[in-house]
Amino acid sequence: MALYEYRCDTDGTFDIHRPIGTAPESVACAACGATSRRVISAPMVMTSNRSAWSAAIAHAEKSRYEPEVVSSLPSAGPGRRITTAQMTPALRSLPRP
């Protein structure tokens, strides 16, 4: 279910829950019954921890100019094995670490 915002000229804005893609352009206001038009608002992507969001953006910006250097494969956890690509003629010509 998505949350859609509507604006009534008399009573202001209100929200309606509808399945994604099924919101009409206008609905009746719950308070006065007047026709209310749908308002396109910003998505709520930053409702969680704002500092975590800022840290992710900062990390992405830093990696643009200073990518992390990896010297080995990451661990898959205890008892799990990481599968690697088979050595083909195309892969053999690549530099080895």
PDB file of C-alpha atoms in Angstrom:
ATOM      1  CA  MET A   1       0.000   0.000   0.000  1.00  0.00           C
ATOM      2  CA  ALA A   2       1.206   3.468  -0.891  1.00  0.00           C
ATOM      3  CA  LEU A   3       0.410   6.731   0.817  1.00  0.00           C
ATOM      4  CA  TYR A   4      -1.019   9.414  -1.495  1.00  0.00           C
ATOM      5  CA  GLU A   5      -1.397  13.069  -0.529  1.00  0.00           C
ATOM      6  CA  TYR A   6      -4.367  15.240  -1.518  1.00  0.00           C
ATOM      7  CA  ARG A   7      -5.069  18.950  -0.933  1.00  0.00           C
ATOM      8  CA  CYS A   8      -8.463  20.430  -0.134  1.00  0.00           C
ATOM      9  CA  ASP A   9      -8.851  24.202  -0.677  1.00  0.00           C
ATOM     10  CA  THR A  10     -10.793  24.472   2.579  1.00  0.00           C
ATOM     11  CA  ASP A  11      -9.281  21.917   4.957  1.00  0.00           C
ATOM     12  CA  GLY A  12      -5.671  21.551   3.717  1.00  0.00           C
ATOM     13  CA  THR A  13      -3.790  18.335   2.979  1.00  0.00           C
ATOM     14  CA  PHE A  14      -4.725  14.768   3.908  1.00  0.00           C
ATOM     15  CA  ASP A  15      -3.399  11.301   3.077  1.00  0.00           C
ATOM     16  CA  ILE A  16      -5.050   8.193   1.640  1.00  0.00           C
ATOM     17  CA  HIS A  17      -3.640   4.637   1.518  1.00  0.00           C
ATOM     18  CA  ARG A  18      -4.202   2.907  -1.832  1.00  0.00           C
ATOM     19  CA  PRO A  19      -2.487   0.102  -3.762  1.00  0.00           C
ATOM     20  CA  ILE A  20       0.409   1.410  -5.856  1.00  0.00           C
ATOM     21  CA  GLY A  21      -0.733   2.991  -9.101  1.00  0.00           C
ATOM     22  CA  THR A  22      -4.454   3.100  -8.266  1.00  0.00           C
ATOM     23  CA  ALA A  23      -4.743   6.631  -6.813  1.00  0.00           C
ATOM     24  CA  PRO A  24      -7.199   8.847  -8.727  1.00  0.00           C
ATOM     25  CA  GLU A  25      -6.376  12.454  -9.662  1.00  0.00           C
ATOM     26  CA  SER A  26      -9.041  13.784  -7.287  1.00  0.00           C
ATOM     27  CA  VAL A  27     -11.078  12.489  -4.342  1.00  0.00           C
ATOM     28  CA  ALA A  28     -13.718  13.927  -2.029  1.00  0.00           C
ATOM     29  CA  CYS A  29     -12.395  15.570   1.139  1.00  0.00           C
ATOM     30  CA  ALA A  30     -13.265  13.534   4.233  1.00  0.00           C
ATOM     31  CA  ALA A  31     -14.070  16.699   6.232  1.00  0.00           C
ATOM     32  CA  CYS A  32     -16.148  18.833   3.827  1.00  0.00           C
ATOM     33  CA  GLY A  33     -16.774  16.610   0.785  1.00  0.00           C
ATOM     34  CA  ALA A  34     -15.215  19.077  -1.693  1.00  0.00           C
ATOM     35  CA  THR A  35     -13.140  17.808  -4.602  1.00  0.00           C
ATOM     36  CA  SER A  36      -9.464  17.582  -3.618  1.00  0.00           C
ATOM     37  CA  ARG A  37      -6.629  17.252  -6.159  1.00  0.00           C
ATOM     38  CA  ARG A  38      -3.705  14.903  -5.743  1.00  0.00           C
ATOM     39  CA  VAL A  39      -0.402  16.507  -4.687  1.00  0.00           C
ATOM     40  CA  ILE A  40       2.903  15.088  -5.940  1.00  0.00           C
ATOM     41  CA  SER A  41       5.204  15.186  -2.935  1.00  0.00           C
ATOM     42  CA  ALA A  42       8.771  14.092  -2.292  1.00  0.00           C
ATOM     43  CA  PRO A  43       9.212  10.370  -1.562  1.00  0.00           C
ATOM     44  CA  MET A  44       9.858   9.427   2.049  1.00  0.00           C
ATOM     45  CA  VAL A  45      13.268   7.829   1.555  1.00  0.00           C
ATOM     46  CA  MET A  46      14.881   9.568   4.500  1.00  0.00           C
ATOM     47  CA  THR A  47      12.415   8.608   7.237  1.00  0.00           C
ATOM     48  CA  SER A  48      14.938   6.332   8.932  1.00  0.00           C
ATOM     49  CA  ASN A  49      18.215   7.288  10.558  1.00  0.00           C
ATOM     50  CA  ARG A  50      19.394  10.524   8.911  1.00  0.00           C
ATOM     51  CA  SER A  51      23.029  10.067  10.011  1.00  0.00           C
ATOM     52  CA  ALA A  52      23.186   6.633   8.333  1.00  0.00           C
ATOM     53  CA  TRP A  53      21.835   8.200   5.132  1.00  0.00           C
ATOM     54  CA  SER A  54      24.462  10.961   5.290  1.00  0.00           C
ATOM     55  CA  ALA A  55      27.231   8.433   5.947  1.00  0.00           C
ATOM     56  CA  ALA A  56      26.187   6.374   2.915  1.00  0.00           C
ATOM     57  CA  ILE A  57      26.255   9.461   0.688  1.00  0.00           C
ATOM     58  CA  ALA A  58      29.669  10.489   2.046  1.00  0.00           C
ATOM     59  CA  HIS A  59      31.038   6.962   1.436  1.00  0.00           C
ATOM     60  CA  ALA A  60      29.734   6.976  -2.139  1.00  0.00           C
ATOM     61  CA  GLU A  61      31.291  10.384  -2.811  1.00  0.00           C
ATOM     62  CA  LYS A  62      34.645   9.300  -1.354  1.00  0.00           C
ATOM     63  CA  SER A  63      34.698   6.072  -3.369  1.00  0.00           C
ATOM     64  CA  ARG A  64      34.312   8.099  -6.559  1.00  0.00           C
ATOM     65  CA  TYR A  65      37.815   9.540  -6.169  1.00  0.00           C
ATOM     66  CA  GLU A  66      39.436   7.143  -3.666  1.00  0.00           C
ATOM     67  CA  PRO A  67      38.177   3.607  -4.382  1.00  0.00           C
ATOM     68  CA  GLU A  68      38.877   0.983  -1.744  1.00  0.00           C
ATOM     69  CA  VAL A  69      41.716  -1.411  -2.575  1.00  0.00           C
ATOM     70  CA  VAL A  70      40.881  -5.064  -2.008  1.00  0.00           C
ATOM     71  CA  SER A  71      43.746  -7.516  -1.506  1.00  0.00           C
ATOM     72  CA  SER A  72      41.699 -10.690  -0.975  1.00  0.00           C
ATOM     73  CA  LEU A  73      38.219 -12.112  -1.431  1.00  0.00           C
ATOM     74  CA  PRO A  74      35.706 -11.226   1.303  1.00  0.00           C
ATOM     75  CA  SER A  75      34.738 -13.943   3.738  1.00  0.00           C
ATOM     76  CA  ALA A  76      31.444 -15.723   3.106  1.00  0.00           C
ATOM     77  CA  GLY A  77      31.150 -16.664   6.774  1.00  0.00           C
ATOM     78  CA  PRO A  78      31.922 -19.874   8.647  1.00  0.00           C
ATOM     79  CA  GLY A  79      31.193 -23.060   6.718  1.00  0.00           C
ATOM     80  CA  ARG A  80      30.402 -21.245   3.464  1.00  0.00           C
ATOM     81  CA  ARG A  81      32.591 -21.198   0.420  1.00  0.00           C
ATOM     82  CA  ILE A  82      32.959 -18.455  -2.171  1.00  0.00           C
ATOM     83  CA  THR A  83      32.890 -19.751  -5.713  1.00  0.00           C
ATOM     84  CA  THR A  84      35.279 -18.183  -8.191  1.00  0.00           C
ATOM     85  CA  ALA A  85      35.236 -18.117 -11.976  1.00  0.00           C
ATOM     86  CA  GLN A  86      36.960 -20.942 -13.812  1.00  0.00           C
ATOM     87  CA  MET A  87      40.238 -20.046 -15.490  1.00  0.00           C
ATOM     88  CA  THR A  88      39.502 -19.514 -19.159  1.00  0.00           C
ATOM     89  CA  PRO A  89      41.941 -18.229 -21.785  1.00  0.00           C
ATOM     90  CA  ALA A  90      40.417 -14.774 -21.450  1.00  0.00           C
ATOM     91  CA  LEU A  91      40.880 -14.785 -17.648  1.00  0.00           C
ATOM     92  CA  ARG A  92      44.441 -16.125 -17.830  1.00  0.00           C
ATOM     93  CA  SER A  93      45.598 -12.986 -19.620  1.00  0.00           C
ATOM     94  CA  LEU A  94      44.464 -10.726 -16.764  1.00  0.00           C
ATOM     95  CA  PRO A  95      47.085  -9.539 -14.240  1.00  0.00           C
ATOM     96  CA  ARG A  96      47.295 -11.563 -11.027  1.00  0.00           C
ATOM     97  CA  PRO A  97      47.610  -9.924  -7.593  1.00  0.00           C
TER      98      PRO A  97
END
